[in-house]
mmCIF file of N, CA and C in Angstrom:
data_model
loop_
_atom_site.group_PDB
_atom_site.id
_atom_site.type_symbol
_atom_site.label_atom_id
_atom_site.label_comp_id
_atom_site.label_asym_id
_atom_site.label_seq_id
_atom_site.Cartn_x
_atom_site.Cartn_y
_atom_site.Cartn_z
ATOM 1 N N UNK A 246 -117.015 -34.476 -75.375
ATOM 2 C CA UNK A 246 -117.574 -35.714 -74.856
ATOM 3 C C UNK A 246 -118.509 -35.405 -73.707
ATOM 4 N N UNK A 247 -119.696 -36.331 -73.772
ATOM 5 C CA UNK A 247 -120.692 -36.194 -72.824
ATOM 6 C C UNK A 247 -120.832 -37.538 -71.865
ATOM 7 N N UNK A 248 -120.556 -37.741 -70.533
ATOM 8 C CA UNK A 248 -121.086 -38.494 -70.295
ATOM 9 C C UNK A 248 -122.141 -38.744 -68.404
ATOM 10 N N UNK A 249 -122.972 -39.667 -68.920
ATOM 11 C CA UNK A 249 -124.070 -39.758 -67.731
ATOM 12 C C UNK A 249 -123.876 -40.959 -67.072
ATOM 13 N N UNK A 250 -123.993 -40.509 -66.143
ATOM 14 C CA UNK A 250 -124.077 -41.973 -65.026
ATOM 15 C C UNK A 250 -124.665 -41.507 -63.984
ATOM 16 N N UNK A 251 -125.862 -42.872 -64.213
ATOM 17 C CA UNK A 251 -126.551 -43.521 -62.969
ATOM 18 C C UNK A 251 -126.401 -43.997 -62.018
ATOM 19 N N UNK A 252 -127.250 -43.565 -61.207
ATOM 20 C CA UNK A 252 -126.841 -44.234 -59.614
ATOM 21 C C UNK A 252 -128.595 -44.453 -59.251
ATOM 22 N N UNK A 253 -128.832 -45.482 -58.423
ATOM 23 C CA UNK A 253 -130.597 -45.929 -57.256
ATOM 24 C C UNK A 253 -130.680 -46.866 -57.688
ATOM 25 N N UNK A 254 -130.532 -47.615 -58.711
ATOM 26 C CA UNK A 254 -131.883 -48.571 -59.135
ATOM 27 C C UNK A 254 -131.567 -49.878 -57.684
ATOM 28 N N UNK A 255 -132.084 -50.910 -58.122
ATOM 29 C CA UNK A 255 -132.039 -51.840 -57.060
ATOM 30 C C UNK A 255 -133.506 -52.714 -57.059
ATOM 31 N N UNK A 256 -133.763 -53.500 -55.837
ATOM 32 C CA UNK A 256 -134.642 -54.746 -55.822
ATOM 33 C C UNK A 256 -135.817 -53.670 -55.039
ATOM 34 N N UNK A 257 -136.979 -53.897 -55.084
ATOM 35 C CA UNK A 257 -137.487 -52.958 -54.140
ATOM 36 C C UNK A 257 -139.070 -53.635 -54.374
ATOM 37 N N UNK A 258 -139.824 -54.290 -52.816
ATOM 38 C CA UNK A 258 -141.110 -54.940 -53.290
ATOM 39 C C UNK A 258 -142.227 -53.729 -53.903
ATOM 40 N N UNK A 259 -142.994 -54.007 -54.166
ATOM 41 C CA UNK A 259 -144.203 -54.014 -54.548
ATOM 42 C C UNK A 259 -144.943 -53.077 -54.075
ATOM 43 N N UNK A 260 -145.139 -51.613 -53.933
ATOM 44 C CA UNK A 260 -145.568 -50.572 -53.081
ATOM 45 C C UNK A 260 -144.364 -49.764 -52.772
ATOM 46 N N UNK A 261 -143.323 -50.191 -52.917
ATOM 47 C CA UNK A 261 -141.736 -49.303 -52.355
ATOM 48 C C UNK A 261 -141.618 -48.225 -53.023
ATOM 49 N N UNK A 262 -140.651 -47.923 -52.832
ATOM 50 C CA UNK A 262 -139.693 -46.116 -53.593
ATOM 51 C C UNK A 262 -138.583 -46.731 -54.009
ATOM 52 N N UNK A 263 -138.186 -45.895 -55.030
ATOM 53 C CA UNK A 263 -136.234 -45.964 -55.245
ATOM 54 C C UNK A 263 -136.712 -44.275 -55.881
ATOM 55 N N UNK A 264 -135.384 -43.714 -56.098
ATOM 56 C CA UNK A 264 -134.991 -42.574 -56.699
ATOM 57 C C UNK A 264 -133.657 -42.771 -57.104
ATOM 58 N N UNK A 265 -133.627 -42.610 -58.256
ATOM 59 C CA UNK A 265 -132.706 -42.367 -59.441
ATOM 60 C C UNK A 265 -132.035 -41.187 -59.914
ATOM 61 N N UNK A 266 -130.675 -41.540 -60.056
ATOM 62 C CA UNK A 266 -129.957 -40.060 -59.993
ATOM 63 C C UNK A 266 -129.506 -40.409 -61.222
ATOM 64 N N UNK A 267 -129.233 -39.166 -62.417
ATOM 65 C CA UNK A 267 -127.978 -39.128 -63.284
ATOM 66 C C UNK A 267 -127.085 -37.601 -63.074
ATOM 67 N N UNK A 268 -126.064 -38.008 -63.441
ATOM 68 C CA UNK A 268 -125.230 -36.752 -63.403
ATOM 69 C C UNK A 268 -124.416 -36.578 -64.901
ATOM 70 N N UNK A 269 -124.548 -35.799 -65.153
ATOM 71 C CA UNK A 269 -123.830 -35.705 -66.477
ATOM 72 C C UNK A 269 -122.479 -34.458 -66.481
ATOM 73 N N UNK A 270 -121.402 -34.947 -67.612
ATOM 74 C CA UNK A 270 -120.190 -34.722 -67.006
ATOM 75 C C UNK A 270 -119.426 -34.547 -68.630
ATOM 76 N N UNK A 271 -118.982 -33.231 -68.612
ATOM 77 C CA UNK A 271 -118.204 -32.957 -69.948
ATOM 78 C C UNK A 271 -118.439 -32.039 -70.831
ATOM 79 N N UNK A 272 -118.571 -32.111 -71.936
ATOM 80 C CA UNK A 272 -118.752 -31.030 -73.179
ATOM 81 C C UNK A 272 -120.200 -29.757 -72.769
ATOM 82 N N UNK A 273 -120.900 -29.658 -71.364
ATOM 83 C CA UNK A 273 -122.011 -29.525 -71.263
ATOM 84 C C UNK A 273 -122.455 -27.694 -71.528
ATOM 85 N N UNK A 274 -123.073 -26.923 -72.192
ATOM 86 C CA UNK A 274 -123.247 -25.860 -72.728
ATOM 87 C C UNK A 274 -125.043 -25.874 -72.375
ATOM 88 N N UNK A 275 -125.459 -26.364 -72.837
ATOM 89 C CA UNK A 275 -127.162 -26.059 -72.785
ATOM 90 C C UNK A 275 -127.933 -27.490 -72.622
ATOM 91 N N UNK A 276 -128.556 -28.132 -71.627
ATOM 92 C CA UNK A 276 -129.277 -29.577 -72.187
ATOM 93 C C UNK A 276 -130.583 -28.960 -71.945
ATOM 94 N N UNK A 277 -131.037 -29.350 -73.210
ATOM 95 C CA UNK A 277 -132.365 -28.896 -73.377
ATOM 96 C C UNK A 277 -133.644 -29.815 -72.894
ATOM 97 N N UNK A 278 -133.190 -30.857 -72.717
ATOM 98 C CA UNK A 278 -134.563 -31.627 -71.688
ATOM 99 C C UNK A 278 -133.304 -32.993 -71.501
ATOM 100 N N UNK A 279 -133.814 -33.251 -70.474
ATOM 101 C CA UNK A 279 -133.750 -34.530 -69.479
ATOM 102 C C UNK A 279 -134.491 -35.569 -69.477
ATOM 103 N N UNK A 280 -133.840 -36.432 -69.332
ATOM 104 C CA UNK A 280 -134.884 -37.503 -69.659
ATOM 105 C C UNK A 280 -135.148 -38.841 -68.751
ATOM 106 N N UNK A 281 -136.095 -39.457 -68.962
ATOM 107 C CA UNK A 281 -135.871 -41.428 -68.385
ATOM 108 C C UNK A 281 -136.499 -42.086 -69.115
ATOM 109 N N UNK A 282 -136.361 -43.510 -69.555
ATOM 110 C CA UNK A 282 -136.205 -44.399 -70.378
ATOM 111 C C UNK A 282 -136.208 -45.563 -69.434
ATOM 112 N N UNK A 283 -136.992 -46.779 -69.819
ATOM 113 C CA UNK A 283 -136.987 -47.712 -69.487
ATOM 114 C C UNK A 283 -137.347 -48.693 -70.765
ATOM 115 N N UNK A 284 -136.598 -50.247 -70.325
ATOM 116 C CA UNK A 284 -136.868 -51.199 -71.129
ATOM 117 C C UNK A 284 -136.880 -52.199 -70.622
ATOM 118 N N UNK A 285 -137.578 -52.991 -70.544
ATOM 119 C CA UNK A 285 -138.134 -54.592 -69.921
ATOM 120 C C UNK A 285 -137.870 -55.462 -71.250
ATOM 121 N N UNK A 286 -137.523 -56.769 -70.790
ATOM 122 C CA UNK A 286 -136.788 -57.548 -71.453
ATOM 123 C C UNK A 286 -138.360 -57.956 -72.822
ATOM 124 N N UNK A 287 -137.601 -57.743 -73.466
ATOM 125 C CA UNK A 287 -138.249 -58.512 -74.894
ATOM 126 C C UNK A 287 -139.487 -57.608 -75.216
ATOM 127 N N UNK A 288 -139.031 -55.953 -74.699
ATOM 128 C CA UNK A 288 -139.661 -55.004 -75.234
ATOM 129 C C UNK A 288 -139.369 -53.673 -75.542
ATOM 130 N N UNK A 289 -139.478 -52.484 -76.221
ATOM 131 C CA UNK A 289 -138.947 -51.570 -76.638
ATOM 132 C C UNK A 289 -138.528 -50.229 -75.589
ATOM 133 N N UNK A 290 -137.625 -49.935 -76.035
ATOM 134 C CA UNK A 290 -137.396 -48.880 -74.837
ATOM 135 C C UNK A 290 -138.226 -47.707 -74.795
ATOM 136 N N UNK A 291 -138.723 -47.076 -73.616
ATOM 137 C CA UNK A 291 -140.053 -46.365 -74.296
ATOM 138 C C UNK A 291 -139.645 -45.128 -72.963
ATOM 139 N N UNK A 292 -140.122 -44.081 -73.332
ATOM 140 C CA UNK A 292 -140.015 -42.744 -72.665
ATOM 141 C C UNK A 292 -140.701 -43.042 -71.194
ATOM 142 N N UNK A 293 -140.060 -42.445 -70.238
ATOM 143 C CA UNK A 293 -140.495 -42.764 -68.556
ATOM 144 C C UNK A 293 -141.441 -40.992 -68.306
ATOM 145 N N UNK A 294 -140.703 -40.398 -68.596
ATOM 146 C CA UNK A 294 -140.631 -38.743 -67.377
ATOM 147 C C UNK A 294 -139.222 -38.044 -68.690
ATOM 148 N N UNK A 295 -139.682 -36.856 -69.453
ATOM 149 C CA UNK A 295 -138.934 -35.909 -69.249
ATOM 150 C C UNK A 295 -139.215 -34.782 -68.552
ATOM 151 N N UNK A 296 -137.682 -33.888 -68.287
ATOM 152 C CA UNK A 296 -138.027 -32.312 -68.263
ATOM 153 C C UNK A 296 -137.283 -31.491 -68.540
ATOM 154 N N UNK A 297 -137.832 -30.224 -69.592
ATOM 155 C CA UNK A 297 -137.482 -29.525 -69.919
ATOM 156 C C UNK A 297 -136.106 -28.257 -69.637
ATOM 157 N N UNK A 298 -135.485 -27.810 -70.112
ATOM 158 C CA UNK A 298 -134.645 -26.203 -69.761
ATOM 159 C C UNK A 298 -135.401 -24.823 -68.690
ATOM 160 N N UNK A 299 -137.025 -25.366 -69.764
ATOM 161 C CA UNK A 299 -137.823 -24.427 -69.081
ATOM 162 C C UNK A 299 -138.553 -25.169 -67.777
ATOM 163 N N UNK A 300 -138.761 -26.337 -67.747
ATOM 164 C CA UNK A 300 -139.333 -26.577 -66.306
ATOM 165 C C UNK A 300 -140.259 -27.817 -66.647
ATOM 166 N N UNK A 301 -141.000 -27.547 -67.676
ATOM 167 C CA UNK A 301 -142.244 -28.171 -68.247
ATOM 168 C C UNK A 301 -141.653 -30.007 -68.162
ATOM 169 N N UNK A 302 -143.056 -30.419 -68.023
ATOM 170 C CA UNK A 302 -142.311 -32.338 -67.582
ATOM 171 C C UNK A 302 -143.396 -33.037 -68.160
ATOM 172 N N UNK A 303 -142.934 -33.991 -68.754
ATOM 173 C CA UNK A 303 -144.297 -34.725 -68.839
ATOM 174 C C UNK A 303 -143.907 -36.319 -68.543
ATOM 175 N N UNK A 304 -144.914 -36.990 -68.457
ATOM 176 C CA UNK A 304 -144.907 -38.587 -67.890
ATOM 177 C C UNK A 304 -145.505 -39.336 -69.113
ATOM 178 N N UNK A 305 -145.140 -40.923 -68.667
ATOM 179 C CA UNK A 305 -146.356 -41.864 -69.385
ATOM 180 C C UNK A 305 -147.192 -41.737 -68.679
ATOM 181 N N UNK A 306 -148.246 -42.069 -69.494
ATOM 182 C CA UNK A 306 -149.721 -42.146 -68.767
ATOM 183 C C UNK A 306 -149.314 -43.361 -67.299
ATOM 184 N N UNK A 307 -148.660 -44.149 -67.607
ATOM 185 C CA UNK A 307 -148.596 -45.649 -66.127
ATOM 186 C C UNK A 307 -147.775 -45.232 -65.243
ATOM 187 N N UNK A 308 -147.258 -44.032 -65.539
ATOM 188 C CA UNK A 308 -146.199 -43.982 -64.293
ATOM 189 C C UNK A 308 -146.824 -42.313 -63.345
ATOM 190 N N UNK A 309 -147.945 -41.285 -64.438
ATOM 191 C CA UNK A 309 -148.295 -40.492 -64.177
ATOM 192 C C UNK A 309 -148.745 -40.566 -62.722
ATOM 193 N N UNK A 310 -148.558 -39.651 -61.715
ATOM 194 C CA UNK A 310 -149.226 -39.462 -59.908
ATOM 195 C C UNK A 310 -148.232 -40.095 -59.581
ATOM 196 N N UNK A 311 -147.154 -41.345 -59.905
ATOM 197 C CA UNK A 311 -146.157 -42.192 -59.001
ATOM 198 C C UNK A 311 -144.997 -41.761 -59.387
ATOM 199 N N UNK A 312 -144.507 -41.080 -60.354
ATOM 200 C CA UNK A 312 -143.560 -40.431 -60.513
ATOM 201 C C UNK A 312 -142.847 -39.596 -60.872
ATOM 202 N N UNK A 313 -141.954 -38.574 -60.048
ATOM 203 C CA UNK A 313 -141.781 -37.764 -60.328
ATOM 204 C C UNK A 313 -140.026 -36.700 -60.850
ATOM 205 N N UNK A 314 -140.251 -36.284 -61.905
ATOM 206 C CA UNK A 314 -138.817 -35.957 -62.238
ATOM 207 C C UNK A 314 -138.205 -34.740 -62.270
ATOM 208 N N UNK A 315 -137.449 -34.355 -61.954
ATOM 209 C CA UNK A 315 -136.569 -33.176 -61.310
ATOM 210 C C UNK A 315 -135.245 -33.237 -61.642
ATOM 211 N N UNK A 316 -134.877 -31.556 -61.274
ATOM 212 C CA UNK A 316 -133.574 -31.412 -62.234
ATOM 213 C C UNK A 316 -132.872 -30.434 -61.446
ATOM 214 N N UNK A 317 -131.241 -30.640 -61.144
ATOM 215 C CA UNK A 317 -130.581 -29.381 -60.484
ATOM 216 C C UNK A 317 -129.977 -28.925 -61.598
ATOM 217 N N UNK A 318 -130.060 -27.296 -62.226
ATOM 218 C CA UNK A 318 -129.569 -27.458 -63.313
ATOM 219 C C UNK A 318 -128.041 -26.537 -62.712
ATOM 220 N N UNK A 319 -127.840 -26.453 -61.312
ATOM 221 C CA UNK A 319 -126.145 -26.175 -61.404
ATOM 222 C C UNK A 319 -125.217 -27.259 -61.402
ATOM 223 N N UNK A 320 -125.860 -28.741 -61.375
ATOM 224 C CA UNK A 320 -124.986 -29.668 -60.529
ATOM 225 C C UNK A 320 -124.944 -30.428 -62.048
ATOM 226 N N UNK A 321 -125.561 -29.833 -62.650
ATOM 227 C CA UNK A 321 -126.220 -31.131 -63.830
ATOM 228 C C UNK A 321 -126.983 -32.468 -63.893
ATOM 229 N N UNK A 322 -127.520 -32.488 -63.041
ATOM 230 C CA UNK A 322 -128.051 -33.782 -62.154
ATOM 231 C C UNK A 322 -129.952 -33.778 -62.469
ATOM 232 N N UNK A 323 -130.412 -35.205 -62.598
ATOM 233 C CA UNK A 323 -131.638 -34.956 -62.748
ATOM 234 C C UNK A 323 -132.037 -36.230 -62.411
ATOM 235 N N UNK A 324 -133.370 -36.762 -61.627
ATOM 236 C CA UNK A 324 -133.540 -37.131 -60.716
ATOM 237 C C UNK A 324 -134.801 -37.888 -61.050
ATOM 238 N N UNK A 325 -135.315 -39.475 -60.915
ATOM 239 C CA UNK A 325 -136.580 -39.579 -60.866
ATOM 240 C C UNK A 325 -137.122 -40.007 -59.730
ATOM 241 N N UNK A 326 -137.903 -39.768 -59.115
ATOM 242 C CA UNK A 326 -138.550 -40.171 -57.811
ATOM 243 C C UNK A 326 -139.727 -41.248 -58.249
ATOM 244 N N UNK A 327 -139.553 -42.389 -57.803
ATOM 245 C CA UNK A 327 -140.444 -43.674 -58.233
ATOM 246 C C UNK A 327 -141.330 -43.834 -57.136
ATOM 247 N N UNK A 328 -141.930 -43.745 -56.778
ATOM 248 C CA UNK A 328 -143.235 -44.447 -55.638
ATOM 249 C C UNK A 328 -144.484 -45.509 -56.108
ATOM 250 N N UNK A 329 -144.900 -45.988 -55.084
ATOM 251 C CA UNK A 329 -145.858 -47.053 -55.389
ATOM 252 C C UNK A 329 -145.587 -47.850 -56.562
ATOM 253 N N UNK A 330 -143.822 -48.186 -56.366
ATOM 254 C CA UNK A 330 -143.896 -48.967 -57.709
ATOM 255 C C UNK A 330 -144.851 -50.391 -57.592
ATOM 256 N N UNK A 331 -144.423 -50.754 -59.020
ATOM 257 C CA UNK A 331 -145.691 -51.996 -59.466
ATOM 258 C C UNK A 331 -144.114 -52.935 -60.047
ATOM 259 N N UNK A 332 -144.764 -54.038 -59.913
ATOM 260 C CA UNK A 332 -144.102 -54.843 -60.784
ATOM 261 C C UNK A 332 -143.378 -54.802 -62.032
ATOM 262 N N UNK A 333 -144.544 -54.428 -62.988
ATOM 263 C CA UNK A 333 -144.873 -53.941 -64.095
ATOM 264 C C UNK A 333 -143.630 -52.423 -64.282
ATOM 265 N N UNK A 334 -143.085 -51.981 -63.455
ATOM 266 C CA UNK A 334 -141.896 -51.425 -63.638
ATOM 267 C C UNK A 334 -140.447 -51.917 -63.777
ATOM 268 N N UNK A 335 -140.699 -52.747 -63.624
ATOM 269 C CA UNK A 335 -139.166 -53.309 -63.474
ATOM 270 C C UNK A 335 -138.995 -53.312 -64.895
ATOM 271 N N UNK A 336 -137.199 -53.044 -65.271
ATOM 272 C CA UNK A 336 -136.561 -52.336 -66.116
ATOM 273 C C UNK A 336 -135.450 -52.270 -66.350
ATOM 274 N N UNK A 337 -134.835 -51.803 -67.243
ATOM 275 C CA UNK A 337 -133.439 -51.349 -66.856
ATOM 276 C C UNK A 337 -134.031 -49.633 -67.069
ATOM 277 N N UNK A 338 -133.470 -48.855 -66.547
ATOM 278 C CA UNK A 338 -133.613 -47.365 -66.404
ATOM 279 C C UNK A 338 -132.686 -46.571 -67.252
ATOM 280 N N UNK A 339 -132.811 -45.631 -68.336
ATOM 281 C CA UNK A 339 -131.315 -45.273 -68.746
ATOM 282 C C UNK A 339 -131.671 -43.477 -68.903
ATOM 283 N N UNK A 340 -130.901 -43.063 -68.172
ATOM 284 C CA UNK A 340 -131.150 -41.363 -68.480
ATOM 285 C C UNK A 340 -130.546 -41.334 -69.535
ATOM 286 N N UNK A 341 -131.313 -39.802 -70.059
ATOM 287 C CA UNK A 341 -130.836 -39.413 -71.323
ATOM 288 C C UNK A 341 -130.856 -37.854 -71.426
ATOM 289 N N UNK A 342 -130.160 -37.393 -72.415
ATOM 290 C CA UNK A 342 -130.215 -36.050 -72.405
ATOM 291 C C UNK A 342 -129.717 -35.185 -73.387
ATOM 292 N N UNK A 343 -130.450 -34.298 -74.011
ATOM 293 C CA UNK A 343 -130.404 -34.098 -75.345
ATOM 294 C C UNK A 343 -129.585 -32.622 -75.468
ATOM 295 N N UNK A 344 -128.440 -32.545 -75.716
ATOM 296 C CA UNK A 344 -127.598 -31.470 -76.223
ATOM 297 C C UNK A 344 -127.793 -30.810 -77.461
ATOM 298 N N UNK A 345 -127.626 -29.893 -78.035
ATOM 299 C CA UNK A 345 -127.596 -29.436 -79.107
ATOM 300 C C UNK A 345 -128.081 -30.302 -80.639
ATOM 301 N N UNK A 346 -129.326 -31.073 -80.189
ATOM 302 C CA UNK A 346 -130.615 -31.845 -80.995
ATOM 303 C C UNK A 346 -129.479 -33.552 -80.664
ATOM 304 N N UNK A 347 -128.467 -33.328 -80.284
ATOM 305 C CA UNK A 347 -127.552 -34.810 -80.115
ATOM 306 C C UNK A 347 -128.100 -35.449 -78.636
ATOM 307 N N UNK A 348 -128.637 -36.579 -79.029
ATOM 308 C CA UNK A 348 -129.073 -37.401 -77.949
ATOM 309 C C UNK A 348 -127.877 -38.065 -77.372
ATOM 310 N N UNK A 349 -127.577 -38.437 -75.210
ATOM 311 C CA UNK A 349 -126.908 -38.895 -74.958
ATOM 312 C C UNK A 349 -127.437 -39.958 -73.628
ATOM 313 N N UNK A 350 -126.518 -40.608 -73.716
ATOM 314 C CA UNK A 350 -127.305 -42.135 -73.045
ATOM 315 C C UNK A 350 -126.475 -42.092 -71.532
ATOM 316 N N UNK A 351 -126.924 -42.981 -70.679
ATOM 317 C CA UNK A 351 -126.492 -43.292 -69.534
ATOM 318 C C UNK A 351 -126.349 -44.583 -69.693
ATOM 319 N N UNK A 352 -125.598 -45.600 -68.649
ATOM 320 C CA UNK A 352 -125.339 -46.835 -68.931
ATOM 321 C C UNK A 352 -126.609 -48.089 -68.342
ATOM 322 N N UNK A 353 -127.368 -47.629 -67.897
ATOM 323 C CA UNK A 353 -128.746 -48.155 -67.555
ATOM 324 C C UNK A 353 -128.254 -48.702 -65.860
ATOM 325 N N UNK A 354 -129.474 -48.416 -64.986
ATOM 326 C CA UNK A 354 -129.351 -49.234 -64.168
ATOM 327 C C UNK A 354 -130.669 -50.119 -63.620
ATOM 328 N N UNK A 355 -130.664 -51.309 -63.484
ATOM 329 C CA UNK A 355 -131.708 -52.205 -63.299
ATOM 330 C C UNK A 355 -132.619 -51.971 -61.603
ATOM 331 N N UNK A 356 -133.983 -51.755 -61.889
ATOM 332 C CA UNK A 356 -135.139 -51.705 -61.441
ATOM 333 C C UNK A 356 -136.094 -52.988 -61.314
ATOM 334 N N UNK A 357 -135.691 -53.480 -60.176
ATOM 335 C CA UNK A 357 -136.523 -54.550 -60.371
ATOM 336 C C UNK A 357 -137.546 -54.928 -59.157
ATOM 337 N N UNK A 358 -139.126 -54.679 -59.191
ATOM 338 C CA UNK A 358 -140.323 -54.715 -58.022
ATOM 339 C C UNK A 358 -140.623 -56.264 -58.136
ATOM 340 N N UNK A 359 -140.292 -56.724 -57.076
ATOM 341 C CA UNK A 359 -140.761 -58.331 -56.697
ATOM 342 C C UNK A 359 -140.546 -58.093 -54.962
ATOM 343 N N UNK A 360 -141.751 -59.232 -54.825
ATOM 344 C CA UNK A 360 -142.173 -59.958 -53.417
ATOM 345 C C UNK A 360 -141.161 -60.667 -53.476
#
């Protein structure tokens, strides 16, 4: 058994930071990339920031320069750093992380940028 849990999200205006933690806990041998995920209501859940075993990361193009994702790989822990959020982020957030080609979920935590 694998499991992840989240911790940061929260209310945060318009120009703010949050950083997002997951920690993952159990069956763990090799995770081959790390991940973030977001989904806004009455739309598909769509890739935020992974990163790799080897290091390599990539972004969406809307979140590319504002955010950034990182990984301790003794603690198992991996990390997104949000800045200059926008509105247009708000979310629920769900790490993910891919074991032996088996994808595993976190329980989401809500991101939400308002004045």
């Amino acid at each position: 058994q694998v499991q992840l849990v989240e911790s940061g999200g929260g209310l945060v205006q318009p120009g703010g930071s949050l950083k997002l933690s997951c920690a993952a806990s159990g069956s763990i041998f090799n995770i081959y990339a790390m991940g973030w995920y977001r989904q806004a209501p009455g739309k598909q859940r769509e890739l935020v920031a992974v990163i790799r075993s080897g290091g390599s990361a990539n972004y969406r193009d809307s979140v590319q320069g504002r955010f950034t994702i990182s990984r301790n790989n003794v603690r198992n822990t991996w990390y997104l750093q949000m800045n200059s959020l926008k509105p247009e982020d708000t979310a629920v957030y769900y790490c993910n992380a891919r074991i032996s080609s088996i994808d595993y979920w976190g329980q989401g935590t809500q991101v939400t940028v308002s004045s």
